[in-house]
mmCIF file of C-alpha atoms in Angstrom:
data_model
loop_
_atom_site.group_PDB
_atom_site.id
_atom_site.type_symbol
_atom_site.label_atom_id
_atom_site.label_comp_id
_atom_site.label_asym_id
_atom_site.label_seq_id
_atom_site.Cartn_x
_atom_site.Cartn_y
_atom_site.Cartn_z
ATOM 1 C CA UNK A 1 -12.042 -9.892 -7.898
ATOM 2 C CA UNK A 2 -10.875 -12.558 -5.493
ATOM 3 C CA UNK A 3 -7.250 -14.025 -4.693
ATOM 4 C CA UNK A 4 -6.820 -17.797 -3.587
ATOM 5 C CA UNK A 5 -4.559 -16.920 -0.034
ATOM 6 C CA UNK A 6 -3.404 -19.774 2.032
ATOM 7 C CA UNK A 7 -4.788 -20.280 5.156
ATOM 8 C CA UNK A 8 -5.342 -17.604 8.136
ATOM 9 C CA UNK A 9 -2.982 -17.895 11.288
ATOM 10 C CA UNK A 10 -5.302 -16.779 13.552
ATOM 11 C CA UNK A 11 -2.838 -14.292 16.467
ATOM 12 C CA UNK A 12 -4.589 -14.982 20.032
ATOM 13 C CA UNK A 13 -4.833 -11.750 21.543
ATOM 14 C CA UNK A 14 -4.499 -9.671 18.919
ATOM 15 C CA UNK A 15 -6.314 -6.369 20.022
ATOM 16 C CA UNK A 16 -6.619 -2.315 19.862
ATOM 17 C CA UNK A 17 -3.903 -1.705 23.192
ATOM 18 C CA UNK A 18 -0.165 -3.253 23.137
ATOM 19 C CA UNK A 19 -0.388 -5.213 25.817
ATOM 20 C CA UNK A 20 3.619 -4.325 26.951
ATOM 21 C CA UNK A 21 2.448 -0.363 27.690
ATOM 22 C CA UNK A 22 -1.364 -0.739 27.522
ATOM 23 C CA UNK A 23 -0.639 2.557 24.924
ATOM 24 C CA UNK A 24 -3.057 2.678 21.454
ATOM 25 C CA UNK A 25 -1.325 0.714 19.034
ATOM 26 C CA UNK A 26 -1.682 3.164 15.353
ATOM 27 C CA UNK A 27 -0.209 0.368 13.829
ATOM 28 C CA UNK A 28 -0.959 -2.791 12.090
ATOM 29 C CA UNK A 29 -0.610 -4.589 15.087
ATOM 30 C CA UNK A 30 -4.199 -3.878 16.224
ATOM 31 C CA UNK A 31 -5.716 -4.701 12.964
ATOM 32 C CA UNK A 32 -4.236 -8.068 12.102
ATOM 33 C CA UNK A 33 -6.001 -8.830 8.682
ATOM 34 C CA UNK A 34 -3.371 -8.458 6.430
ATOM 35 C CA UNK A 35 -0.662 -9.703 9.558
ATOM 36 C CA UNK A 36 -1.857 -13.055 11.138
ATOM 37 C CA UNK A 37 -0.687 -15.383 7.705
ATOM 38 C CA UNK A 38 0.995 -15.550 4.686
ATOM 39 C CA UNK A 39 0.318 -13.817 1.658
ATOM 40 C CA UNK A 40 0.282 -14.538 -2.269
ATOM 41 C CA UNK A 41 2.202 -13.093 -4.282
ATOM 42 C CA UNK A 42 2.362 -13.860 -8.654
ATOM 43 C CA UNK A 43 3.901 -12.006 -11.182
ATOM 44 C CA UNK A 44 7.111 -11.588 -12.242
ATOM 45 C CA UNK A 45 8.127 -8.109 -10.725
ATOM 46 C CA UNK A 46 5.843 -8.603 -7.237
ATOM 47 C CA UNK A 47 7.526 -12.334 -6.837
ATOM 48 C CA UNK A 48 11.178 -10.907 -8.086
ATOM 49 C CA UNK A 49 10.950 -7.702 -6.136
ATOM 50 C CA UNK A 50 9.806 -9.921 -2.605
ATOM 51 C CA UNK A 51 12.392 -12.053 -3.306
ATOM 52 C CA UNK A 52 15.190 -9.460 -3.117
ATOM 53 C CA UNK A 53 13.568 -8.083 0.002
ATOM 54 C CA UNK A 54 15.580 -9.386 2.911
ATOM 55 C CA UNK A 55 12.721 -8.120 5.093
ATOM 56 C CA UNK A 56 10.817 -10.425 3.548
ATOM 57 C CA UNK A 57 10.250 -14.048 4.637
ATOM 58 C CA UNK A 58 9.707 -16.775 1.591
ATOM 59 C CA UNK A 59 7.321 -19.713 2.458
ATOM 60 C CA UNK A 60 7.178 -21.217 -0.848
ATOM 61 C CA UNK A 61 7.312 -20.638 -4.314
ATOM 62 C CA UNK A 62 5.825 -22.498 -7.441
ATOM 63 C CA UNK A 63 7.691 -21.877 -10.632
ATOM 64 C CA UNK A 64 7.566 -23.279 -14.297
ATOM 65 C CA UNK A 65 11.124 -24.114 -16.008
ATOM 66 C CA UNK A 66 10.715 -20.902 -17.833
ATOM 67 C CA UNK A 67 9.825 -18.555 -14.861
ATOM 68 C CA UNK A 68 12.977 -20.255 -12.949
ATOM 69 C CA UNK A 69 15.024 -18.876 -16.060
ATOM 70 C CA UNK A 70 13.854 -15.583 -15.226
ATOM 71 C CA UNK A 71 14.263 -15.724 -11.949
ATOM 72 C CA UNK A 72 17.528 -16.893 -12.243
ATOM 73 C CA UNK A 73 18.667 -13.843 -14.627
ATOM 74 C CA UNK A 74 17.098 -11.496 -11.846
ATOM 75 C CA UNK A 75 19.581 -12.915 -9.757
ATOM 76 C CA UNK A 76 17.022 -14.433 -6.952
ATOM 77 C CA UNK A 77 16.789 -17.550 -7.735
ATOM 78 C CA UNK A 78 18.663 -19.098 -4.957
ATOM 79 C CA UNK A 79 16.586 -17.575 -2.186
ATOM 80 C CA UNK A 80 14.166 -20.348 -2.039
ATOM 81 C CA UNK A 81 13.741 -23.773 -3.534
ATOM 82 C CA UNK A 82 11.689 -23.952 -5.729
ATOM 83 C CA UNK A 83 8.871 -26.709 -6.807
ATOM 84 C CA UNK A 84 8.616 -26.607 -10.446
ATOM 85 C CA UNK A 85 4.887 -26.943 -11.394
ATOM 86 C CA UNK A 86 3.368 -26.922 -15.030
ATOM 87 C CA UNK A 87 1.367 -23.193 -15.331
ATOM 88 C CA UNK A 88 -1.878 -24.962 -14.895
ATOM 89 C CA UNK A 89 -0.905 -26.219 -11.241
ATOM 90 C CA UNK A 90 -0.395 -22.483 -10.635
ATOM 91 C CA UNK A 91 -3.700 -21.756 -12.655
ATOM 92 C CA UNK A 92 -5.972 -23.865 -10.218
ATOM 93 C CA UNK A 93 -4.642 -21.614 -7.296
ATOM 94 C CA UNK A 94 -5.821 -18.014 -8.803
ATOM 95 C CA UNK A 95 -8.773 -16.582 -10.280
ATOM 96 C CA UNK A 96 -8.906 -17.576 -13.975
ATOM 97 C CA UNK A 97 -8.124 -13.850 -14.728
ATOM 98 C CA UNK A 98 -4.835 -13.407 -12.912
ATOM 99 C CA UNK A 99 -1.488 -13.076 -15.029
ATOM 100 C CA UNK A 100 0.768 -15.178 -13.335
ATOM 101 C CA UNK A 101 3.996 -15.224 -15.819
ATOM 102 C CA UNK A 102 4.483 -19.020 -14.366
ATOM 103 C CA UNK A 103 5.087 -17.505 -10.697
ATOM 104 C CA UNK A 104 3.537 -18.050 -7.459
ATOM 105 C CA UNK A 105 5.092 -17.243 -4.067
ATOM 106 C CA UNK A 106 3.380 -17.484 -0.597
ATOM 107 C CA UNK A 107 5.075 -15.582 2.220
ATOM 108 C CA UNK A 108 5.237 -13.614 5.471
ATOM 109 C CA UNK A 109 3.234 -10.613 5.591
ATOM 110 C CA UNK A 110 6.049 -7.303 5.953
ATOM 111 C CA UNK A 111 6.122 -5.750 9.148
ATOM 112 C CA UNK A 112 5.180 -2.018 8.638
ATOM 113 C CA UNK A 113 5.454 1.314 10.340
ATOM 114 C CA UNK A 114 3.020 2.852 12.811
ATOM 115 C CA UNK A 115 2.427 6.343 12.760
ATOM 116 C CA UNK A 116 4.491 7.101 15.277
ATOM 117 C CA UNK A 117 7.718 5.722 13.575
ATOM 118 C CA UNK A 118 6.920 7.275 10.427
ATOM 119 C CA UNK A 119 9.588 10.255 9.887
ATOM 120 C CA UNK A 120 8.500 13.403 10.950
ATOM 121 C CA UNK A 121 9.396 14.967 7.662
ATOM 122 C CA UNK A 122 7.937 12.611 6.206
ATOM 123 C CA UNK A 123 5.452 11.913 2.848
ATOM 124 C CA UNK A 124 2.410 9.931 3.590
ATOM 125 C CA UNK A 125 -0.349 8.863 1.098
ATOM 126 C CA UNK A 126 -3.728 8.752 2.946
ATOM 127 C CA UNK A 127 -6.319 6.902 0.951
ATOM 128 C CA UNK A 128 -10.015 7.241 2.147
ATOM 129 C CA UNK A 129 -12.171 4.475 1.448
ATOM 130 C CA UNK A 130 -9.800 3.403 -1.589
ATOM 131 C CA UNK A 131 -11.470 -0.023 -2.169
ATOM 132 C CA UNK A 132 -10.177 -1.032 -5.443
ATOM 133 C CA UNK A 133 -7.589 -3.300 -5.145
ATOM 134 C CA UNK A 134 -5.811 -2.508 -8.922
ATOM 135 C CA UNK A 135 -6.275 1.367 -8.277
ATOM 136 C CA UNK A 136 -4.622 0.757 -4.936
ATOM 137 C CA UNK A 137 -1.673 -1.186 -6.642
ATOM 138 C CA UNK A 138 -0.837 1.530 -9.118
ATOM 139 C CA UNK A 139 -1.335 3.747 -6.295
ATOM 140 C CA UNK A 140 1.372 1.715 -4.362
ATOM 141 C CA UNK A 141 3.799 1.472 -7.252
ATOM 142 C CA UNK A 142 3.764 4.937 -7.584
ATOM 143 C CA UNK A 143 4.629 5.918 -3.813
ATOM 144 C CA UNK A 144 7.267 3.747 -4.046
ATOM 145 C CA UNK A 145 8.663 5.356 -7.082
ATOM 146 C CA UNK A 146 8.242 8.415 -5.730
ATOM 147 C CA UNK A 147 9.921 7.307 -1.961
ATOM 148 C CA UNK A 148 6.677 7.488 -0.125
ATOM 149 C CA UNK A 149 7.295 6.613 3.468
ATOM 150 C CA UNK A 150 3.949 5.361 3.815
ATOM 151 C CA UNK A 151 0.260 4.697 2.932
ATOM 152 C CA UNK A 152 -2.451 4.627 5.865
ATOM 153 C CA UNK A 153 -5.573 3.437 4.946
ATOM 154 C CA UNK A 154 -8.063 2.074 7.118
ATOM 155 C CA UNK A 155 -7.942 -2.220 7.914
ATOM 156 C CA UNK A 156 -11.693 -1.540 6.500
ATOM 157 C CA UNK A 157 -12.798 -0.625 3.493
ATOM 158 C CA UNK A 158 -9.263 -1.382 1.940
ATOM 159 C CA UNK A 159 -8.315 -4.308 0.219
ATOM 160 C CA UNK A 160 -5.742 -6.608 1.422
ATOM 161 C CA UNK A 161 -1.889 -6.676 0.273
ATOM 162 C CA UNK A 162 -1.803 -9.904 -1.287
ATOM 163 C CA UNK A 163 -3.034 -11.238 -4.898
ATOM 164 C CA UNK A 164 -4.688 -8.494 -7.218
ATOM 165 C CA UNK A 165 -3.037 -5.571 -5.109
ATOM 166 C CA UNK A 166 0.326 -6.825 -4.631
ATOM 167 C CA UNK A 167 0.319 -7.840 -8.690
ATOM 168 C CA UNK A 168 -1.287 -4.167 -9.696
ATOM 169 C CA UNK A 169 2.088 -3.045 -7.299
ATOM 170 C CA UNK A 170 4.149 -4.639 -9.475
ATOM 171 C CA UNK A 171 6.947 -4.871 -6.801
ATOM 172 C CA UNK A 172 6.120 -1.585 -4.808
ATOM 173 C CA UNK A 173 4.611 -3.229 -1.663
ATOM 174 C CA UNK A 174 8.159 -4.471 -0.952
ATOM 175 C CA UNK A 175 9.173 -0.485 -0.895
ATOM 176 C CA UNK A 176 6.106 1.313 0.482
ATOM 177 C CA UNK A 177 4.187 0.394 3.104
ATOM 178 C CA UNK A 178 0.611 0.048 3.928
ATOM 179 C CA UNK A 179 0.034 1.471 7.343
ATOM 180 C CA UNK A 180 -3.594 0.111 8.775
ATOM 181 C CA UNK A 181 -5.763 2.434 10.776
ATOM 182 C CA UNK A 182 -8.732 1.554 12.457
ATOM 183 C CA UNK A 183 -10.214 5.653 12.215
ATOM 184 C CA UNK A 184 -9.168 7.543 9.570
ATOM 185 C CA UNK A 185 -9.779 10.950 10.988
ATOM 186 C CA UNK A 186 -8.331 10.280 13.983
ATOM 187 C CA UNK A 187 -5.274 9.233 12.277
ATOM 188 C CA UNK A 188 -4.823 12.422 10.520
ATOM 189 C CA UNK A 189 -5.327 13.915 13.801
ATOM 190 C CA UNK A 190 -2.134 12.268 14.921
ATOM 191 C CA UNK A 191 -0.510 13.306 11.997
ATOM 192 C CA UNK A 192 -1.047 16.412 12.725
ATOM 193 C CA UNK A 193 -0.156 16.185 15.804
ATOM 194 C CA UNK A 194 3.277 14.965 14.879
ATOM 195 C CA UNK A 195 3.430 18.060 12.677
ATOM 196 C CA UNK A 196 2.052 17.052 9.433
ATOM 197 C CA UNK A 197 0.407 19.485 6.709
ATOM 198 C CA UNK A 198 -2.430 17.563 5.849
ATOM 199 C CA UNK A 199 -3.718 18.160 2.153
ATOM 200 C CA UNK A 200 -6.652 16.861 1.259
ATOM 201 C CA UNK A 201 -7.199 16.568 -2.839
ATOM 202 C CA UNK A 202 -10.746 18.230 -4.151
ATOM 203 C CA UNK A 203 -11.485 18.799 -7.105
ATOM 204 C CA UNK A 204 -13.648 22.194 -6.009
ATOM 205 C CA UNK A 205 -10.007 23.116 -3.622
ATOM 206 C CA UNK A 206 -10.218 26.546 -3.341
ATOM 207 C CA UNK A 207 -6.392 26.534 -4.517
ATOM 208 C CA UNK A 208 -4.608 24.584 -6.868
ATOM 209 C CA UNK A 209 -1.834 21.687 -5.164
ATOM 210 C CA UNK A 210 0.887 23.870 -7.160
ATOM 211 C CA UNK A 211 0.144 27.216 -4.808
ATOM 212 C CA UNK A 212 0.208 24.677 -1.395
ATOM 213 C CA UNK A 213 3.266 26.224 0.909
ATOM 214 C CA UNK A 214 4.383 22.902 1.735
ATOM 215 C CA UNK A 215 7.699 23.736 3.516
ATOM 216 C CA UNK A 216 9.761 21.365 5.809
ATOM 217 C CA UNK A 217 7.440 19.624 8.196
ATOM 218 C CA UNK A 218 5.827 16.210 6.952
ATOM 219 C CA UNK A 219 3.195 16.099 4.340
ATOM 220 C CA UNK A 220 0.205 13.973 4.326
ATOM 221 C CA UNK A 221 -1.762 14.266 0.903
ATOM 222 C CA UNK A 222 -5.269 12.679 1.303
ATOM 223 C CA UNK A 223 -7.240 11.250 -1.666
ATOM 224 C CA UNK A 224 -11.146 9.880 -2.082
ATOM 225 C CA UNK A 225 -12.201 7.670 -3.352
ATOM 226 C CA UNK A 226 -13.671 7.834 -7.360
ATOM 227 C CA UNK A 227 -17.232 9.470 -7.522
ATOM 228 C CA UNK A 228 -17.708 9.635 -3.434
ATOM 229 C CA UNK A 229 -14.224 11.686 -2.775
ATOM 230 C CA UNK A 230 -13.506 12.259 0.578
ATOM 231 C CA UNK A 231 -15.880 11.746 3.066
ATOM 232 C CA UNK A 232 -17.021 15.019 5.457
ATOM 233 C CA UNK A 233 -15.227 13.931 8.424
ATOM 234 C CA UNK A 234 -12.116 13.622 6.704
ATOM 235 C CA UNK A 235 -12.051 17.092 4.706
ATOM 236 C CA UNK A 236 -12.491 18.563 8.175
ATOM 237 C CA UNK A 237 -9.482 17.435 9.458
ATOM 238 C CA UNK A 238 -7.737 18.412 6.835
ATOM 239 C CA UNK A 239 -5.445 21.243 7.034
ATOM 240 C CA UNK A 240 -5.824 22.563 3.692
ATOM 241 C CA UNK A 241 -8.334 21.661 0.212
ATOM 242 C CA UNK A 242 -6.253 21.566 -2.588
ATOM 243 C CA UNK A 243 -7.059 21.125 -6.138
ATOM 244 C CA UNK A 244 -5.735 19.324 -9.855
ATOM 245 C CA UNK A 245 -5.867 22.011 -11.943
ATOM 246 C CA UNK A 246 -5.952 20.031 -15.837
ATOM 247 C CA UNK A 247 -5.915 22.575 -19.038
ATOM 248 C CA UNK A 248 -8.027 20.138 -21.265
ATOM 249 C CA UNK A 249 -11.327 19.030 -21.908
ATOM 250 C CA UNK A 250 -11.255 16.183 -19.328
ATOM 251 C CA UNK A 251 -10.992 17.788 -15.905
ATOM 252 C CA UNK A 252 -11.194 14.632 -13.358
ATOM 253 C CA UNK A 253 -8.565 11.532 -13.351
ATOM 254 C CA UNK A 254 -8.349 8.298 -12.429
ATOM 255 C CA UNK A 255 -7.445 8.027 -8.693
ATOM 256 C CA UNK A 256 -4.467 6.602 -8.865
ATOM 257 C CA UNK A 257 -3.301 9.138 -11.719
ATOM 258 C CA UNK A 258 -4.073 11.340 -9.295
ATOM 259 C CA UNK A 259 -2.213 10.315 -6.865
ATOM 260 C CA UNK A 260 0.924 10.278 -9.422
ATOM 261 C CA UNK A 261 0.275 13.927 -10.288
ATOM 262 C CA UNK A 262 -0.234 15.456 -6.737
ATOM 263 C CA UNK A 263 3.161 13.200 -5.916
ATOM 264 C CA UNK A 264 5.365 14.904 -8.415
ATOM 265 C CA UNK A 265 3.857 18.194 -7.531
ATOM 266 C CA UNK A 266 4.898 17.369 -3.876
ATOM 267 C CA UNK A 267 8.603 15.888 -4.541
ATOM 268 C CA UNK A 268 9.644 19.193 -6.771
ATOM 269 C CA UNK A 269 9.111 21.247 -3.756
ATOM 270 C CA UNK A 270 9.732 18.402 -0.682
ATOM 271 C CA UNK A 271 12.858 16.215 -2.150
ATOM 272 C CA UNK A 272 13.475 12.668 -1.271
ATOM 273 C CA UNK A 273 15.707 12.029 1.234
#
């Protein structure tokens, strides 16, 4: 599915080295797809949630009369003026599937983490080749529930933060970001590096994700993508195959049910904060 996005700001010189230390960039900063222009956001909880954001820059936001009421109850309506359209005017801007709840805001992309400022006891999501942009959104609104520091996933084969994704988030991308990669193996290298256990989820683990010793250090849980899984090259650098282990009938899940499942399984041994 495609998302009506305004305009790219294309970012002369944007490249793989920062050009202060001539040092790898990990970070978005090398990939600047979903960095060089504003984004689209619709929905009532992704457009309320950016709004309360003070990280996040407004641009401008179309509202009906009834929306604005919302908005207003949430508390955020001051933030930006709004132009109050009829919902077709917003309509004409989106695919004719998207669920807009009379709300349209365009805005500044959120700067995000690198690698290297991620904490080092941290919890990281790694999605490989996680190209649905709905399964990515649930997958989003879960790690923020759960106080994910961050989700690497490689600037391909990802889709972008803005329309489906950001409305499947319902809000989360404001509280857990997407960290771009250009290599996804040689990012979990550097996690590991850093001192991260990373877990890669397999259905055929050799032990289930309850038996994992996860300890102090930071914890990187890795998930495939439906049908493929994760790719060779990744499962090597893994530190450790790990398993679902589901007492009925059905024994796979959706991916971002997954991800919920191996999340809780990781927060009753690693708390937040």
């Amino acid at each position: 599915m495609s998302v009506s996005r305004p305009p790219r700001r294309p970012r002369p010189g944007a490249q793989g080295r920062d050009a202060k230390d001539g040092q790898k960039s990990w970070g978005p900063r090398a990939f600047p797809r979903d960095h060089d222009g504003p984004v689209v956001l619709y929905g009532f909880h992704s457009v309320v949630e950016a709004l309360r954001n003070p990280k996040r820059k407004p641009i401008r936001l179309l509202t009906t009369e009834n929306a604005l009421a919302r908005l207003a109850e949430a508390g955020v309506a001051e933030r930006l003026a709004p132009e109050i359209v009829r919902p077709g005017e917003i309509d004409r801007l989106l695919t004719p599937d998207a669920v807009h709840q009379g709300l349209y805001l365009e805005a500044e992309a959120l700067k995000v983490p690198t690698l290297e400022t991620i904490p080092r006891d941290g919890l990281v999501l790694v999605l490989d080749q996680i190209t649905d942009p709905h399964n990515v959104g649930a997958i989003v609104r879960t790690a923020a529930a759960y106080a994910v520091d961050a989700i690497v996933t490689t600037a391909r084969h990802s889709p972008e933060a803005t329309g489906v994704l950001a409305k499947s988030a319902s809000g989360g991308l404001e509280h857990a970001p997407l960290v771009l990669v250009q290599n996804l193996a040689r990012a979990l290298q550097h996690l590991g590096e850093r001192g991260f256990l990373r877990i890669g989820l397999d259905s055929d683990g050799p032990a289930p994700l309850d038996d994992a010793k996860l300890g102090d250090r930071g914890l990187a849980l890795v998930l495939g993508a439906e049908g493929k899984g994760l790719r060779q090259l990744t499962r090597e650098t893994c530190d450790v195959l790990a398993r679902l282990d589901m007492p009925g009938a059905i024994k796979s899940l959706n991916v971002s049910n997954a991800a919920a499942i191996a999340l809780h399984v990781a927060r009753r041994t690693k708390p937040a904060g």
